[in-house]
Structure formats: C-alpha cells, structure tokens
Coordinates of C-alpha atoms and ligand atoms in Angstrom, one line a residue:
M564 CA 0.4 0.0 -0.3
Q565 CA 1.8 3.4 -1.0
I566 CA -0.7 5.4 1.4
N567 CA -0.2 6.2 4.5
K568 CA -3.4 4.7 6.4
K569 CA -2.6 5.5 9.7
R570 CA -1.6 9.5 8.5
L571 CA -4.8 9.1 6.6
W572 CA -7.1 8.0 9.7
E573 CA -5.4 10.6 12.2
T574 CA -6.7 13.0 9.9
I575 CA -10.2 12.4 10.3
E576 CA -10.3 11.7 13.4
R577 CA -8.8 15.4 13.7
I578 CA -11.7 17.4 11.6
N579 CA -13.9 15.0 13.3
Q580 CA -12.7 16.7 16.4
I581 CA -13.3 19.8 15.2
G582 CA -15.9 22.4 16.7
N583 CA -17.5 19.1 19.0
D584 CA -18.3 20.0 22.7
P585 CA -16.4 16.6 23.4
L586 CA -19.1 16.1 25.8
Y587 CA -21.0 14.5 23.2
P588 CA -19.4 12.6 22.2
E589 CA -22.2 10.6 20.7
R590 CA -23.6 13.8 18.5
G591 CA -23.2 13.8 14.6
N592 CA -20.9 16.8 13.2
T593 CA -22.7 20.0 12.9
R594 CA -20.2 22.1 9.9
L595 CA -22.8 24.1 8.1
S596 CA -21.3 26.1 5.5
L597 CA -19.1 29.2 6.2
S598 CA -20.3 28.2 10.0
K599 CA -17.7 29.0 12.7
E600 CA -17.1 25.1 12.9
D601 CA -16.5 25.3 9.5
L602 CA -14.2 28.2 9.4
L603 CA -11.8 26.3 12.0
A604 CA -12.7 23.3 10.0
R605 CA -11.2 25.2 7.0
E606 CA -8.1 26.1 9.0
F607 CA -7.2 22.6 9.4
L608 CA -7.4 21.7 6.0
I609 CA -4.8 24.2 4.8
E610 CA -2.9 23.7 7.2
L611 CA -2.4 19.9 6.0
M612 CA -2.5 20.8 2.3
K613 CA 0.5 22.9 3.0
A614 CA 1.8 20.3 5.2
A615 CA 1.6 17.7 2.3
G616 CA 3.7 20.1 -0.2
L617 CA 1.1 21.4 -2.0
S618 CA 0.4 25.2 -2.9
V619 CA -3.1 26.6 -1.4
K620 CA -5.3 29.4 -3.1
I621 CA -8.9 29.9 -1.7
D622 CA -11.0 31.2 -4.4
A623 CA -13.6 33.9 -5.0
V624 CA -16.4 32.1 -2.8
G625 CA -14.3 30.0 -0.5
N626 CA -13.2 26.8 -2.7
I627 CA -10.0 25.6 -1.1
I628 CA -7.5 24.6 -3.9
G629 CA -4.1 22.4 -3.2
R630 CA -2.1 22.3 -6.6
L631 CA 1.3 19.9 -6.6
E632 CA 3.2 21.2 -9.5
G633 CA 3.7 18.6 -12.5
N634 CA 7.3 19.3 -14.9
N635 CA 4.2 20.8 -17.3
Q636 CA 2.9 23.5 -15.8
K637 CA 0.9 24.3 -19.0
A638 CA -0.6 20.7 -18.8
P639 CA -5.1 20.0 -18.0
V640 CA -4.8 20.3 -14.4
V641 CA -6.3 16.4 -12.8
M642 CA -8.3 17.8 -10.5
T643 CA -9.7 16.0 -7.3
G644 CA -11.7 16.6 -4.0
S645 CA -15.4 17.1 -2.5
H646 CA -16.9 18.6 0.4
I647 CA -16.3 19.2 4.8
D648 CA -19.6 20.9 5.0
T649 CA -21.9 18.8 6.3
V650 CA -26.2 18.2 6.9
Y651 CA -27.2 19.0 11.1
D652 CA -25.9 16.2 13.0
G653 CA -24.5 14.6 10.1
G654 CA -21.7 11.6 9.8
K655 CA -18.0 11.2 9.7
F656 CA -17.4 10.6 6.3
D657 CA -19.7 12.2 4.0
G658 CA -17.6 14.5 2.2
T659 CA -14.2 14.9 4.4
L660 CA -13.3 11.1 2.8
G661 CA -12.6 12.6 0.1
V662 CA -10.9 15.7 0.4
L663 CA -8.9 13.8 3.2
G664 CA -8.4 10.6 1.0
A665 CA -7.3 13.4 -1.4
I666 CA -4.8 15.3 0.5
E667 CA -3.6 12.0 2.0
A668 CA -3.0 10.3 -1.9
V669 CA -1.7 13.9 -3.1
R670 CA 0.8 14.0 -0.7
R671 CA 2.2 10.5 -0.8
L672 CA 2.4 11.5 -4.7
K673 CA 5.1 13.7 -3.4
E674 CA 6.6 11.8 -0.9
L675 CA 8.1 9.5 -3.1
E676 CA 8.9 11.9 -6.1
I677 CA 7.1 10.3 -8.1
Q678 CA 7.5 11.9 -11.8
L679 CA 4.0 13.7 -13.0
E680 CA 3.6 15.8 -16.0
H681 CA 0.2 17.1 -15.4
P682 CA -0.7 18.9 -11.8
I683 CA -2.8 17.7 -9.9
E684 CA -5.2 19.7 -7.9
V685 CA -7.5 18.9 -5.0
V686 CA -10.7 21.2 -4.1
S687 CA -12.6 21.0 -0.9
F688 CA -16.0 22.2 -2.7
T689 CA -18.1 25.1 -0.4
D690 CA -21.6 24.6 1.0
E691 CA -22.0 20.9 -1.2
E692 CA -24.8 19.7 1.1
G693 CA -27.3 23.6 0.9
T694 CA -28.3 22.6 4.8
R695 CA -27.8 25.9 5.5
F696 CA -28.7 28.3 2.3
G697 CA -31.2 25.5 1.0
T698 CA -29.6 24.8 -2.1
G699 CA -26.0 23.4 -2.6
Y700 CA -23.3 22.7 -4.9
I701 CA -22.1 26.2 -4.5
G702 CA -18.7 25.8 -5.0
S703 CA -18.4 23.5 -7.7
R704 CA -21.2 25.1 -9.7
A705 CA -18.8 28.1 -9.3
V706 CA -16.1 26.3 -10.6
A707 CA -18.6 25.0 -13.3
G708 CA -19.6 28.7 -14.5
E709 CA -22.9 27.5 -12.8
L710 CA -23.5 29.8 -10.2
K711 CA -26.0 32.7 -10.7
L712 CA -25.8 36.3 -8.7
S713 CA -29.6 35.0 -7.8
T714 CA -28.3 32.5 -5.4
L715 CA -25.8 34.7 -3.9
E716 CA -28.8 36.5 -2.0
L717 CA -30.0 32.8 -0.4
K718 CA -30.9 33.3 3.6
D719 CA -30.7 31.0 5.7
D720 CA -33.0 30.8 8.9
S721 CA -31.4 34.0 10.5
G722 CA -31.7 35.7 7.7
I723 CA -27.7 35.8 6.5
T724 CA -27.3 35.8 2.9
L725 CA -24.9 33.8 1.4
Y726 CA -23.4 36.5 0.3
E727 CA -23.2 37.9 3.2
A728 CA -21.8 34.8 5.3
L729 CA -19.0 34.8 2.5
K730 CA -18.1 38.1 3.1
K731 CA -17.9 37.6 6.8
A732 CA -15.7 34.4 6.1
G733 CA -13.3 37.6 4.5
L734 CA -14.1 35.9 0.9
E735 CA -15.1 38.2 -2.8
P736 CA -18.4 36.2 -3.4
E737 CA -19.1 39.8 -6.1
K738 CA -16.1 37.8 -8.0
F739 CA -17.3 34.4 -8.1
K740 CA -17.5 34.7 -12.0
E741 CA -13.7 34.6 -11.6
C742 CA -14.4 30.8 -10.1
K743 CA -14.5 29.7 -13.0
R744 CA -12.5 27.1 -14.6
E745 CA -12.3 26.2 -19.1
K746 CA -13.0 22.9 -20.1
K747 CA -9.2 23.2 -21.3
E748 CA -7.8 23.7 -18.3
L749 CA -9.0 20.3 -16.3
K750 CA -8.2 16.8 -17.5
A751 CA -10.3 14.4 -15.1
F752 CA -12.2 15.3 -11.7
I753 CA -12.4 12.2 -9.9
E754 CA -14.0 12.1 -6.6
M755 CA -14.1 9.9 -3.5
H756 CA -16.9 9.4 -1.3
I757 CA -19.4 7.0 0.8
E758 CA -21.8 5.0 -0.5
Q759 CA -24.3 6.1 1.6
G760 CA -26.1 3.3 0.9
K761 CA -26.3 -0.7 1.1
V762 CA -24.4 -2.6 -2.0
L763 CA -21.1 -2.5 -1.5
E764 CA -22.2 -3.8 2.1
E765 CA -24.6 -6.2 0.5
K766 CA -21.9 -7.7 -1.6
N767 CA -18.6 -7.5 1.0
L768 CA -16.4 -5.1 -1.1
S769 CA -14.5 -2.3 0.2
V770 CA -14.8 0.0 -3.1
G771 CA -17.4 0.9 -5.6
V772 CA -16.9 3.0 -9.2
V773 CA -20.0 4.9 -10.3
T774 CA -21.9 4.5 -13.7
H775 CA -23.9 7.2 -13.0
I776 CA -25.6 9.6 -10.4
Q777 CA -29.2 11.0 -9.5
G778 CA -29.7 14.6 -9.8
P779 CA -32.0 15.8 -6.9
V780 CA -34.7 18.5 -7.9
W781 CA -35.8 20.9 -4.5
L782 CA -39.2 22.8 -3.8
Q783 CA -39.5 24.9 -1.0
V784 CA -43.7 25.5 -0.4
E785 CA -45.4 27.8 1.1
V786 CA -48.8 27.4 1.9
I787 CA -51.1 30.2 2.8
G788 CA -54.4 29.6 4.9
S789 CA -55.4 32.3 7.7
A790 CA -54.7 32.1 11.4
D791 CA -57.8 31.9 13.6
H792 CA -58.9 30.2 17.2
A793 CA -58.7 27.0 18.1
G794 CA -61.2 26.9 20.2
A795 CA -63.8 28.8 18.9
T796 CA -63.5 27.6 15.1
P797 CA -65.7 25.0 14.1
M798 CA -63.4 22.5 11.4
H799 CA -65.2 23.2 8.3
M800 CA -64.8 26.7 8.6
R801 CA -61.0 26.4 8.7
K802 CA -58.3 27.5 6.3
D803 CA -56.1 25.4 8.7
A804 CA -52.1 25.6 6.4
S805 CA -50.6 22.8 8.8
L806 CA -53.3 19.4 7.9
A807 CA -53.2 21.1 4.2
M808 CA -49.7 20.6 4.5
A809 CA -49.8 17.3 5.9
E810 CA -52.0 16.3 3.1
M811 CA -49.4 18.1 0.9
M812 CA -46.6 15.7 2.3
L813 CA -48.4 12.3 1.7
A814 CA -48.6 13.6 -1.9
V815 CA -45.3 13.0 -2.2
E816 CA -44.5 9.8 -0.7
Q817 CA -47.4 8.8 -2.8
I818 CA -46.2 10.4 -6.2
A819 CA -42.6 8.9 -5.2
K820 CA -44.1 5.3 -4.6
T821 CA -46.1 5.4 -7.7
Y822 CA -42.7 6.6 -10.1
D823 CA -40.1 4.5 -8.3
G824 CA -38.1 7.5 -7.5
V825 CA -37.3 8.6 -3.7
G826 CA -39.5 11.8 -2.9
T827 CA -38.5 13.2 0.8
V828 CA -40.1 16.1 3.4
G829 CA -37.2 17.4 5.5
K830 CA -37.4 21.1 6.7
L831 CA -41.2 22.0 8.3
H832 CA -41.9 25.2 9.1
I833 CA -45.1 26.3 11.1
E834 CA -46.5 29.9 11.6
P835 CA -47.7 31.6 14.3
G836 CA -46.4 28.2 15.8
G837 CA -49.5 28.6 18.8
V838 CA -50.8 26.0 20.5
N839 CA -54.2 27.1 20.1
I840 CA -53.6 28.9 16.8
I841 CA -54.8 27.5 14.0
P842 CA -52.0 27.8 11.6
G843 CA -51.9 30.3 9.2
R844 CA -48.9 29.3 6.7
A845 CA -46.2 26.7 6.6
K846 CA -43.5 26.2 4.8
F847 CA -41.7 22.9 4.0
S848 CA -38.9 21.7 1.5
V849 CA -39.5 18.4 -1.0
D850 CA -36.4 16.7 -2.2
V851 CA -37.2 14.2 -5.3
R852 CA -35.0 12.5 -7.6
H853 CA -35.0 9.6 -9.7
V854 CA -32.7 7.9 -12.3
D855 CA -35.0 8.8 -15.6
L856 CA -35.2 12.1 -16.1
K857 CA -37.8 12.1 -17.7
K858 CA -39.9 10.4 -15.1
R859 CA -38.5 13.1 -12.7
T860 CA -40.0 15.5 -14.7
E861 CA -43.3 13.8 -14.5
M862 CA -43.3 13.4 -10.9
I863 CA -42.6 16.9 -10.2
E864 CA -45.4 18.1 -13.1
E865 CA -47.6 16.1 -10.8
L866 CA -46.8 17.4 -7.8
H867 CA -47.6 20.5 -8.7
L868 CA -51.0 19.8 -10.5
L869 CA -51.0 17.2 -6.8
L870 CA -50.9 20.4 -4.0
K871 CA -52.6 22.5 -6.1
K872 CA -55.6 20.7 -6.7
I873 CA -55.1 20.1 -2.2
S874 CA -54.9 23.5 -1.4
Q875 CA -58.5 24.6 -3.7
K876 CA -60.0 21.3 -1.4
R877 CA -59.0 23.2 1.7
G878 CA -59.4 26.8 -0.3
V879 CA -55.9 27.5 0.5
L880 CA -53.2 28.7 -1.2
V881 CA -49.6 27.1 -2.4
K882 CA -47.0 28.5 -3.7
I883 CA -44.2 26.2 -5.3
E884 CA -40.3 27.5 -5.9
V885 CA -38.0 25.6 -7.1
N886 CA -34.8 25.8 -5.1
K887 CA -32.1 23.3 -7.1
E888 CA -32.7 21.4 -10.4
V889 CA -29.7 19.4 -10.9
D890 CA -30.1 16.9 -14.3
P891 CA -28.9 13.1 -13.4
A892 CA -25.6 12.2 -14.9
K893 CA -23.5 9.8 -16.6
C894 CA -19.5 8.8 -15.1
S895 CA -17.3 8.8 -18.1
P896 CA -17.2 6.0 -19.1
A897 CA -12.6 5.0 -20.2
L898 CA -12.8 7.1 -16.1
V899 CA -14.7 3.9 -15.0
Q900 CA -12.8 1.4 -16.7
S901 CA -9.7 2.7 -16.1
I902 CA -10.5 2.7 -12.3
V903 CA -11.8 -0.9 -12.2
D904 CA -8.9 -2.2 -14.2
T905 CA -6.5 0.2 -11.3
C906 CA -9.2 -2.7 -8.4
G907 CA -7.9 -5.3 -10.7
E908 CA -4.1 -4.8 -10.2
L909 CA -4.3 -3.5 -6.9
K910 CA -6.6 -6.9 -6.2
I911 CA -9.3 -4.7 -4.7
P912 CA -12.3 -6.4 -5.4
T913 CA -15.1 -4.3 -6.8
M914 CA -18.2 -3.6 -9.0
T915 CA -19.8 -0.9 -10.8
L916 CA -23.2 0.8 -9.7
P917 CA -25.4 4.1 -9.7
C918 CA -25.4 6.9 -7.2
G919 CA -28.4 8.3 -5.4
A920 CA -26.9 10.7 -3.3
G921 CA -25.9 13.8 -5.4
H922 CA -22.6 15.5 -5.4
D923 CA -19.9 18.2 -6.8
S924 CA -19.4 15.6 -9.3
L925 CA -22.8 16.5 -10.7
M926 CA -21.2 20.1 -11.6
M927 CA -17.8 18.5 -12.6
T928 CA -18.8 16.8 -15.3
K929 CA -20.2 20.0 -16.6
I930 CA -16.5 20.9 -17.8
T931 CA -14.7 17.9 -17.6
E932 CA -14.3 14.0 -17.9
M933 CA -15.5 12.9 -14.1
A934 CA -16.0 9.8 -12.6
M935 CA -16.2 8.9 -8.2
I936 CA -14.7 6.1 -6.6
F937 CA -16.8 4.4 -3.9
V938 CA -15.9 3.5 -0.2
R939 CA -18.1 1.0 1.8
S940 CA -20.6 2.3 4.1
K941 CA -21.3 0.1 7.5
G942 CA -25.6 -0.1 7.0
G943 CA -25.8 2.4 4.5
I944 CA -26.1 4.8 7.2
S945 CA -25.3 8.4 5.8
H946 CA -26.4 12.2 7.2
N947 CA -26.7 10.5 10.4
P948 CA -24.3 9.9 13.4
L949 CA -23.6 6.4 13.2
E950 CA -22.1 6.7 9.5
W951 CA -18.9 4.7 9.2
S952 CA -16.7 3.1 7.2
S953 CA -13.3 1.4 8.6
I954 CA -9.7 2.1 8.6
E955 CA -9.4 -0.6 5.8
D956 CA -12.1 0.6 3.3
C957 CA -11.0 4.3 3.4
A958 CA -7.5 3.4 2.8
A959 CA -8.2 0.7 0.2
G960 CA -10.4 3.6 -1.5
T961 CA -7.8 6.3 -0.7
E962 CA -5.0 3.9 -2.7
V963 CA -7.3 3.0 -5.6
L964 CA -7.7 6.6 -6.0
F965 CA -4.0 7.4 -5.5
Q966 CA -3.1 4.9 -8.4
T967 CA -5.9 6.4 -10.8
L968 CA -4.6 10.4 -9.8
Y969 CA -1.0 9.0 -10.7
K970 CA -1.9 7.4 -13.9
L971 CA -4.1 10.4 -15.6
A972 CA -1.1 12.5 -14.1
K973 CA 2.0 11.0 -15.5
Ligands
HGY849 O1 -28.2 15.8 -1.2 C1 -27.0 15.4 -1.4 O2 -27.3 13.8 -1.9 C2 -26.2 14.7 -0.8 O3 -26.3 15.0 0.0 N1 -25.8 16.3 -0.8
MN850 MN1 -24.4 14.6 2.4
MN851 MN1 -21.3 14.4 0.3
MN852 MN1 -0.6 12.8 -19.7

C-alpha cells in the first residue's frame, strides 16, 4: 500500500473533533457552510494541504484548492476533491473522506517523488450540502460557471444571505465569476466519497466505481391559509395551513412510490406556531430524485397538480419555488473502466454501481471528464451520526485514488 493509512485515519479523526463538544461524542457533526465550525475545519485543511507540500489557493467563494505541480505547468489539471460542510447532526465521512483521502494520495505522490506531467489539484468545495442556504453545490457551481448571482441572495434561517456569509468569512463573492475553470484547463475530475447506500456492504466490497449519479430537485412549498382561534373555529370553517401541508406531504410520498423514485420532506415550518392558533402559514421542503430524467420531470409535474388540487379543496393558497434542479450525470466510461482496471491491478475486488446521492461531481461533469470512487458505508447509513467506514475501506479507496491520479497525471 502506497498511502499512509495511519496518517489518513488521524486526519479523519482530527477534522471530526473540530467544532464538536467532547462531552457529547455520540452527537454527529453539524458543520454548516461558513459556520464557525466550518471556518475552523477550513483552517485545519489549509494547514494540512501546506504540510503535504501543496500550494494553497482560496478562490472568491471559498473553494480551498491545494496544487501539486507537474513537470508541465501548462498541462491540463487532474482535479480531485469533495466537501467538508455537513448536514445537521451529520456523519464523519460524508465529503471529508473525499478531501482528506485526496490530500493523503497527493502527499504520497510528492513524498515518493513520483514524476508527473500534469498538475494535480485537490479541492474542498464550499457548501456542497445546501443545508444552510437551501441549494448546495455552491463551490462546484462556481467552478463550473453555473453559479447565479441570485443564488448569493439566498438566506439562511436567521436571514443572513450567502453573500453576507461569504463576505464575513473574508471572501469576495462579488468576484464569483472568476472561479470558473475552462474545459481546456482540466483533464479529469475524480471524487472519492462514501457510498451512503447498502450495495457494497451486501456484496462485501470495500470499493465501488460509480456509473451514473442521480440528480436532485429541491422545492420550497409555502401554504397560506388563515390563522384563527383553535377553540372557537368549527372544523368546516378553517383554512388550516398545517393540515393542508400534511396532506401535501403524503402526496410527495405517494408520487415517489408511484414512479419508483424518492421523495423527502426534510424541513417544516409553521406560523404563527402557538398551541391554540390554527396555523395560517406553513412552509416545507421537498427533495425529489429519480434515475430517469423524464420520470423525474413527470413526478414534478404531477406533484404541482396534486398540491394545487389539495390547496383548492382546502381553500388555501400554495406557492411552489424550485430551489435546485440538477440533471443526473453519467460518469466517463473510459475513466470508469480505468478505475475498475486499477482495482484489478491492486487486487481490490470491486463493482460498478449507480449513485443515489448528489455530489459536486454533478457540477464538475459540465466542464470535464468525471468519475467517482465509492467506499463502503456500514449499514448504508449516512446523514446520521452512525455513519461509518472502516480504516481498511478508507485506505483501500484512497489507494485506488492514488493510482488513478498517478495514471491520469503521469
Ligand atoms: O443531497 C445529497 O445527495 C448530498 O448529500 N448532498
Ligand atoms: Mn451529504
Ligand atoms: Mn457528500
Ligand atoms: Mn499525460
């Protein structure tokens, strides 16, 4: 094994201590983008990249980019990386393994003084999850030239805009267009990530190679009824926003099952929020995904119709906003085959498989050849403090990444 398994594991343990209360080790990570925890973890990452001998650059929206020069500085860049921001009460490996594993792989290429033609860049993308500002892939959108000015105006639950949070972190969001990388500048993007599913575990494999990635659609639904007295208002006279929301939530589930896709309502909000007030307003998020783009479009269309029908039946208004709509992506077949071959050479049994979660790779595929290396997740659990991957599996994935980067950059 070329990579330093012990050092890799130490960096994973270290980043997972940052911003967490040692009194509650069972709690997950809540490292929302540009939060104090995220800024502390960013500092750790910058130091780690420097210790690995990479030159470090931070772009206008906070993407942290560590670069290892090749013999030909003009050769297209081999890029790898992922994210370190998390969901609420999230896991220890989602995103972080892809960044820390990439740093370890590139550090070993440098330590072994392996001659490379192409430069390699390790990137930690800003705000992949979208937990704080409701959309996600911010850093990778900027690199792919897909970030819109309006996205910077999205607010978190306390009313702070993404723009303000970036400024407060000392960044220059007004220059977000400068983050874009041209196709000709890049050779490939490889993302290592935990599977967050159960397939590798069922097949008893440490490593998988992704064939294609599902694309998410996120809606923000607002229901406007009328607040009224909980005791004095007969049931037939109510415009109860929360009961309308409840019926709409079940509609999400029904459509997901009908189309054999997935539909999730993860965030709810009711106003005014008193025990004895009939809710006048309700807001909820919808996350819809399907491996087939046409079916996903049909799901969204049918959902719009159903929500309208429920709102009319209940005498409330409904407003539906699309916060995120990302096309599914096919990984580069040539890169997939090369990674499968590498696993064979390393005698690491593997398989190809689709990916249900969304990743920065969905953005990077717009400007370069893309592929993903999966590492087994215990019980397939993720977005949960119990998320776990073993040191052996993390090392196996990182070894495959090491060889893949070497083959691409030599
Ligand atoms: O939402 C996702 O699939 C990923 O965790 N960002
Ligand atoms: Mn995630
Ligand atoms: Mn992730
Ligand atoms: Mn070459």
